[in-house]
Amino acid sequence: MLTEYGLEITIYIILIGAIFGYAVLDGFDLGVGMLHLGTKNDTHRRIFLNAIGPVWDGNEVWLIVVVGLLFAAFPHVFATALSGFYIPVMVLLLALTLRAVSIEFRSKREMPAWRWFWDILFFTGSLLISFGMGLFFGNLIQGMPLTEARYFDPAKFGVIMPFITPYTVLVGVFTISTFLMHGCIYLLAKTEGDLHDKLRDWARGTIIFFCMMYVLSTMATLIYFPHMVESIRAKPYLFFVAVVNMLLIANIPRCIYKGKDGWAFISSAGNILCLVALYALGTFPVIIRSTIDPATRSLTVFNSNSSFLTLKYLFIISCISIPLVIFYGIVVYRIFQGKVKINSMSY
């Protein structure tokens, strides 16, 4: 039977797993959205939409899982995060709404102005969500000014938007580059003909952009936030995760060159898994780091969790619901596998 200590860690691992699920699945949706305006051909744009059409709403279920776990398992973190990131959260919700509406409404009429309007909203929503995710995690690495009671009080610290700093903006752009590459590789696997050839050229550009941002973000993290590598210093075998990450990144252009688009996508997903793992290893057990007194004011897995009974029931619910979400995803992706074909039922 799991002890309270074991439950806290187990629920945290499930939370990190759900974050990975959202990043790797909705990540390519967001990448497709940001690539949407790259082509002026209406048929190509419809192919982009139909490549994610059957799966995008199911992918966003993982975001609900993340928020639900955070709310139920770590309510103090949930309260502090929403008070500190109130403006970004509201922008994120607006972007999620606009993106969903644009996908459904875009092809309801054939008017070019109508479609152009929703295309812009689709692109903008995808860009804001991607940047917002990076901004959020950049702040979790950087930390926030927390009071003795471990909550954020902008009036006390005299800051209105502490989440906007050069480092968090850098992580936001890095997240954009990651999803752009991930989405482009997904489209390679779902398209054929002239559009597929065009996307191969785009893929090279997105890979170069990602590698540049990867190097910049890594250097900035190592220089300004050395606490992110303390666990790897203490346990050198964890450096294996970084090595695997580099090998997966190197394998992406190799697979694309050989025409193995599916394996390139798997490598891209593995890259995201390694990035999420490196983040978790670098921050654990801290969830929200205090910039004033990290040792006593930070919110951790062990001082911000719910009661043992709540965690117990949450673990049981997770063991039932998450496999169902995974099974649903497998079935949907199995049904809609293969190249995209436009017909009368398409978006």
mmCIF file of C-alpha atoms in Angstrom, residues 80-273:
data_model
loop_
_atom_site.group_PDB
_atom_site.id
_atom_site.type_symbol
_atom_site.label_atom_id
_atom_site.label_comp_id
_atom_site.label_asym_id
_atom_site.label_seq_id
_atom_site.Cartn_x
_atom_site.Cartn_y
_atom_site.Cartn_z
ATOM 1 C CA THR A 80 -0.894 30.721 -6.185
ATOM 2 C CA ALA A 81 -0.385 30.031 -9.887
ATOM 3 C CA LEU A 82 -3.767 31.461 -10.878
ATOM 4 C CA SER A 83 -3.309 34.571 -8.763
ATOM 5 C CA GLY A 84 0.192 35.149 -10.117
ATOM 6 C CA PHE A 85 -0.625 34.262 -13.725
ATOM 7 C CA TYR A 86 -4.161 35.642 -13.839
ATOM 8 C CA ILE A 87 -3.626 37.698 -17.002
ATOM 9 C CA PRO A 88 -1.820 34.934 -18.954
ATOM 10 C CA VAL A 89 -4.472 32.395 -17.910
ATOM 11 C CA MET A 90 -7.270 34.645 -19.189
ATOM 12 C CA VAL A 91 -5.413 35.177 -22.471
ATOM 13 C CA LEU A 92 -4.830 31.428 -22.707
ATOM 14 C CA LEU A 93 -8.531 30.668 -22.215
ATOM 15 C CA LEU A 94 -9.447 33.246 -24.864
ATOM 16 C CA ALA A 95 -6.909 31.759 -27.275
ATOM 17 C CA LEU A 96 -8.206 28.219 -26.674
ATOM 18 C CA THR A 97 -11.751 29.402 -27.385
ATOM 19 C CA LEU A 98 -10.840 31.327 -30.532
ATOM 20 C CA ARG A 99 -8.791 28.434 -31.904
ATOM 21 C CA ALA A 100 -11.613 25.941 -31.354
ATOM 22 C CA VAL A 101 -14.207 28.245 -32.927
ATOM 23 C CA SER A 102 -11.982 29.019 -35.917
ATOM 24 C CA ILE A 103 -11.512 25.312 -36.706
ATOM 25 C CA GLU A 104 -15.273 24.711 -36.702
ATOM 26 C CA PHE A 105 -16.366 27.925 -38.459
ATOM 27 C CA ARG A 106 -13.608 28.396 -41.030
ATOM 28 C CA SER A 107 -15.103 26.348 -43.869
ATOM 29 C CA LYS A 108 -18.763 27.101 -43.216
ATOM 30 C CA ARG A 109 -18.683 29.639 -46.034
ATOM 31 C CA GLU A 110 -16.640 29.891 -49.222
ATOM 32 C CA MET A 111 -16.130 33.648 -48.950
ATOM 33 C CA PRO A 112 -12.356 34.396 -49.017
ATOM 34 C CA ALA A 113 -12.711 37.185 -46.426
ATOM 35 C CA TRP A 114 -14.639 34.875 -44.091
ATOM 36 C CA ARG A 115 -12.010 32.147 -44.321
ATOM 37 C CA TRP A 116 -9.122 34.607 -44.013
ATOM 38 C CA PHE A 117 -10.621 36.003 -40.805
ATOM 39 C CA TRP A 118 -10.813 32.561 -39.154
ATOM 40 C CA ASP A 119 -7.400 31.611 -40.515
ATOM 41 C CA ILE A 120 -5.892 34.576 -38.693
ATOM 42 C CA LEU A 121 -7.659 33.615 -35.462
ATOM 43 C CA PHE A 122 -6.503 29.999 -35.841
ATOM 44 C CA PHE A 123 -2.899 31.134 -36.257
ATOM 45 C CA THR A 124 -3.089 33.721 -33.469
ATOM 46 C CA GLY A 125 -4.710 31.338 -30.997
ATOM 47 C CA SER A 126 -2.121 28.630 -31.679
ATOM 48 C CA LEU A 127 0.739 31.117 -31.317
ATOM 49 C CA LEU A 128 -0.567 32.571 -28.039
ATOM 50 C CA ILE A 129 -1.158 29.138 -26.495
ATOM 51 C CA SER A 130 2.335 27.950 -27.437
ATOM 52 C CA PHE A 131 3.995 31.104 -26.158
ATOM 53 C CA GLY A 132 1.845 31.086 -23.008
ATOM 54 C CA MET A 133 2.865 27.528 -22.157
ATOM 55 C CA GLY A 134 6.529 28.436 -22.471
ATOM 56 C CA LEU A 135 5.985 31.593 -20.445
ATOM 57 C CA PHE A 136 4.358 29.570 -17.665
ATOM 58 C CA PHE A 137 7.129 26.983 -17.413
ATOM 59 C CA GLY A 138 9.793 29.647 -17.752
ATOM 60 C CA ASN A 139 8.331 31.300 -14.661
ATOM 61 C CA LEU A 140 8.259 28.011 -12.770
ATOM 62 C CA ILE A 141 11.984 27.661 -13.462
ATOM 63 C CA GLN A 142 12.745 31.309 -12.732
ATOM 64 C CA GLY A 143 10.517 31.518 -9.647
ATOM 65 C CA MET A 144 8.052 34.031 -8.245
ATOM 66 C CA PRO A 145 8.164 36.401 -5.264
ATOM 67 C CA LEU A 146 6.102 34.629 -2.586
ATOM 68 C CA THR A 147 5.101 35.852 0.868
ATOM 69 C CA GLU A 148 5.740 33.992 4.127
ATOM 70 C CA ALA A 149 2.359 32.290 3.591
ATOM 71 C CA ARG A 150 3.575 31.104 0.159
ATOM 72 C CA TYR A 151 1.255 33.112 -2.066
ATOM 73 C CA PHE A 152 1.821 35.847 -4.592
ATOM 74 C CA ASP A 153 0.872 39.384 -3.561
ATOM 75 C CA PRO A 154 1.567 41.946 -6.335
ATOM 76 C CA ALA A 155 0.683 44.865 -4.049
ATOM 77 C CA LYS A 156 3.293 43.819 -1.509
ATOM 78 C CA PHE A 157 6.084 43.371 -4.022
ATOM 79 C CA GLY A 158 5.139 46.265 -6.288
ATOM 80 C CA VAL A 159 5.010 44.205 -9.473
ATOM 81 C CA ILE A 160 2.072 43.827 -11.814
ATOM 82 C CA MET A 161 3.377 41.380 -14.433
ATOM 83 C CA PRO A 162 6.378 39.539 -12.951
ATOM 84 C CA PHE A 163 5.971 36.797 -15.511
ATOM 85 C CA ILE A 164 7.367 38.922 -18.359
ATOM 86 C CA THR A 165 11.183 38.701 -18.219
ATOM 87 C CA PRO A 166 13.830 38.074 -20.911
ATOM 88 C CA TYR A 167 14.251 34.473 -19.760
ATOM 89 C CA THR A 168 10.538 33.605 -19.736
ATOM 90 C CA VAL A 169 10.118 35.200 -23.175
ATOM 91 C CA LEU A 170 13.064 33.090 -24.397
ATOM 92 C CA VAL A 171 11.415 29.904 -23.078
ATOM 93 C CA GLY A 172 8.146 31.016 -24.724
ATOM 94 C CA VAL A 173 9.862 31.355 -28.108
ATOM 95 C CA PHE A 174 11.624 28.017 -27.542
ATOM 96 C CA THR A 175 8.231 26.372 -26.979
ATOM 97 C CA ILE A 176 6.970 27.926 -30.212
ATOM 98 C CA SER A 177 9.973 26.492 -32.078
ATOM 99 C CA THR A 178 9.386 23.043 -30.543
ATOM 100 C CA PHE A 179 5.732 22.914 -31.571
ATOM 101 C CA LEU A 180 6.465 24.342 -35.028
ATOM 102 C CA MET A 181 8.904 21.513 -35.703
ATOM 103 C CA HIS A 182 6.580 18.923 -34.145
ATOM 104 C CA GLY A 183 3.590 20.136 -36.178
ATOM 105 C CA CYS A 184 5.534 20.268 -39.435
ATOM 106 C CA ILE A 185 6.737 16.688 -38.974
ATOM 107 C CA TYR A 186 3.164 15.592 -38.244
ATOM 108 C CA LEU A 187 1.998 17.215 -41.483
ATOM 109 C CA LEU A 188 4.757 15.404 -43.382
ATOM 110 C CA ALA A 189 3.278 12.135 -42.185
ATOM 111 C CA LYS A 190 -0.257 13.181 -43.195
ATOM 112 C CA THR A 191 0.307 14.714 -46.648
ATOM 113 C CA GLU A 192 1.512 13.704 -50.085
ATOM 114 C CA GLY A 193 2.387 15.195 -53.461
ATOM 115 C CA ASP A 194 3.433 18.812 -53.960
ATOM 116 C CA LEU A 195 2.337 19.850 -50.475
ATOM 117 C CA HIS A 196 4.483 17.109 -48.949
ATOM 118 C CA ASP A 197 7.504 18.328 -50.943
ATOM 119 C CA LYS A 198 6.875 21.893 -49.778
ATOM 120 C CA LEU A 199 6.639 20.732 -46.159
ATOM 121 C CA ARG A 200 10.000 18.972 -46.440
ATOM 122 C CA ASP A 201 11.551 22.391 -47.123
ATOM 123 C CA TRP A 202 9.630 23.883 -44.212
ATOM 124 C CA ALA A 203 10.799 21.074 -41.944
ATOM 125 C CA ARG A 204 14.439 22.006 -42.459
ATOM 126 C CA GLY A 205 13.684 25.584 -41.430
ATOM 127 C CA THR A 206 11.729 24.546 -38.325
ATOM 128 C CA ILE A 207 14.508 22.152 -37.252
ATOM 129 C CA ILE A 208 17.138 24.879 -37.583
ATOM 130 C CA PHE A 209 14.930 27.309 -35.640
ATOM 131 C CA PHE A 210 14.376 24.710 -32.906
ATOM 132 C CA CYS A 211 18.086 23.878 -32.595
ATOM 133 C CA MET A 212 18.983 27.568 -32.277
ATOM 134 C CA MET A 213 16.394 28.129 -29.549
ATOM 135 C CA TYR A 214 17.378 24.871 -27.824
ATOM 136 C CA VAL A 215 20.996 26.011 -27.534
ATOM 137 C CA LEU A 216 20.045 29.529 -26.378
ATOM 138 C CA SER A 217 17.537 28.276 -23.801
ATOM 139 C CA THR A 218 19.945 25.663 -22.448
ATOM 140 C CA MET A 219 22.772 28.185 -22.127
ATOM 141 C CA ALA A 220 20.529 30.730 -20.391
ATOM 142 C CA THR A 221 19.222 28.085 -17.984
ATOM 143 C CA LEU A 222 22.695 26.830 -17.077
ATOM 144 C CA ILE A 223 24.052 30.350 -16.562
ATOM 145 C CA TYR A 224 21.198 32.006 -14.688
ATOM 146 C CA PHE A 225 19.394 29.066 -13.034
ATOM 147 C CA PRO A 226 22.035 26.491 -12.069
ATOM 148 C CA HIS A 227 19.599 24.845 -9.647
ATOM 149 C CA MET A 228 18.115 23.103 -12.688
ATOM 150 C CA VAL A 229 21.156 20.801 -12.941
ATOM 151 C CA GLU A 230 21.691 20.110 -9.235
ATOM 152 C CA SER A 231 19.889 16.760 -9.396
ATOM 153 C CA ILE A 232 22.017 15.682 -12.371
ATOM 154 C CA ARG A 233 25.174 16.705 -10.514
ATOM 155 C CA ALA A 234 24.036 14.678 -7.510
ATOM 156 C CA LYS A 235 23.069 11.674 -9.649
ATOM 157 C CA PRO A 236 25.264 11.674 -12.789
ATOM 158 C CA TYR A 237 23.355 8.754 -14.340
ATOM 159 C CA LEU A 238 20.451 11.171 -14.940
ATOM 160 C CA PHE A 239 22.622 12.843 -17.589
ATOM 161 C CA PHE A 240 21.544 9.890 -19.731
ATOM 162 C CA VAL A 241 18.242 11.738 -20.315
ATOM 163 C CA ALA A 242 20.089 14.678 -21.901
ATOM 164 C CA VAL A 243 22.158 12.305 -24.061
ATOM 165 C CA VAL A 244 19.025 10.525 -25.293
ATOM 166 C CA ASN A 245 17.455 13.917 -26.003
ATOM 167 C CA MET A 246 20.378 14.936 -28.220
ATOM 168 C CA LEU A 247 20.283 11.615 -30.084
ATOM 169 C CA LEU A 248 16.548 11.973 -30.726
ATOM 170 C CA ILE A 249 17.017 15.505 -32.052
ATOM 171 C CA ALA A 250 19.789 14.304 -34.365
ATOM 172 C CA ASN A 251 17.574 11.461 -35.584
ATOM 173 C CA ILE A 252 14.794 13.814 -36.759
ATOM 174 C CA PRO A 253 16.535 15.231 -39.887
ATOM 175 C CA ARG A 254 18.009 11.770 -40.556
ATOM 176 C CA CYS A 255 14.546 10.185 -40.694
ATOM 177 C CA ILE A 256 13.138 13.007 -42.819
ATOM 178 C CA TYR A 257 16.027 12.664 -45.274
ATOM 179 C CA LYS A 258 15.299 8.932 -45.592
ATOM 180 C CA GLY A 259 11.562 9.552 -45.995
ATOM 181 C CA LYS A 260 10.664 7.913 -42.674
ATOM 182 C CA ASP A 261 8.242 10.619 -41.560
ATOM 183 C CA GLY A 262 6.550 8.431 -38.943
ATOM 184 C CA TRP A 263 9.841 7.727 -37.186
ATOM 185 C CA ALA A 264 10.725 11.411 -37.375
ATOM 186 C CA PHE A 265 7.473 12.172 -35.550
ATOM 187 C CA ILE A 266 8.240 9.535 -32.910
ATOM 188 C CA SER A 267 11.686 11.099 -32.430
ATOM 189 C CA SER A 268 10.092 14.527 -32.079
ATOM 190 C CA ALA A 269 7.680 13.144 -29.470
ATOM 191 C CA GLY A 270 10.630 11.556 -27.674
ATOM 192 C CA ASN A 271 12.386 14.916 -27.714
ATOM 193 C CA ILE A 272 9.395 16.500 -25.962
ATOM 194 C CA LEU A 273 9.343 13.637 -23.442
#
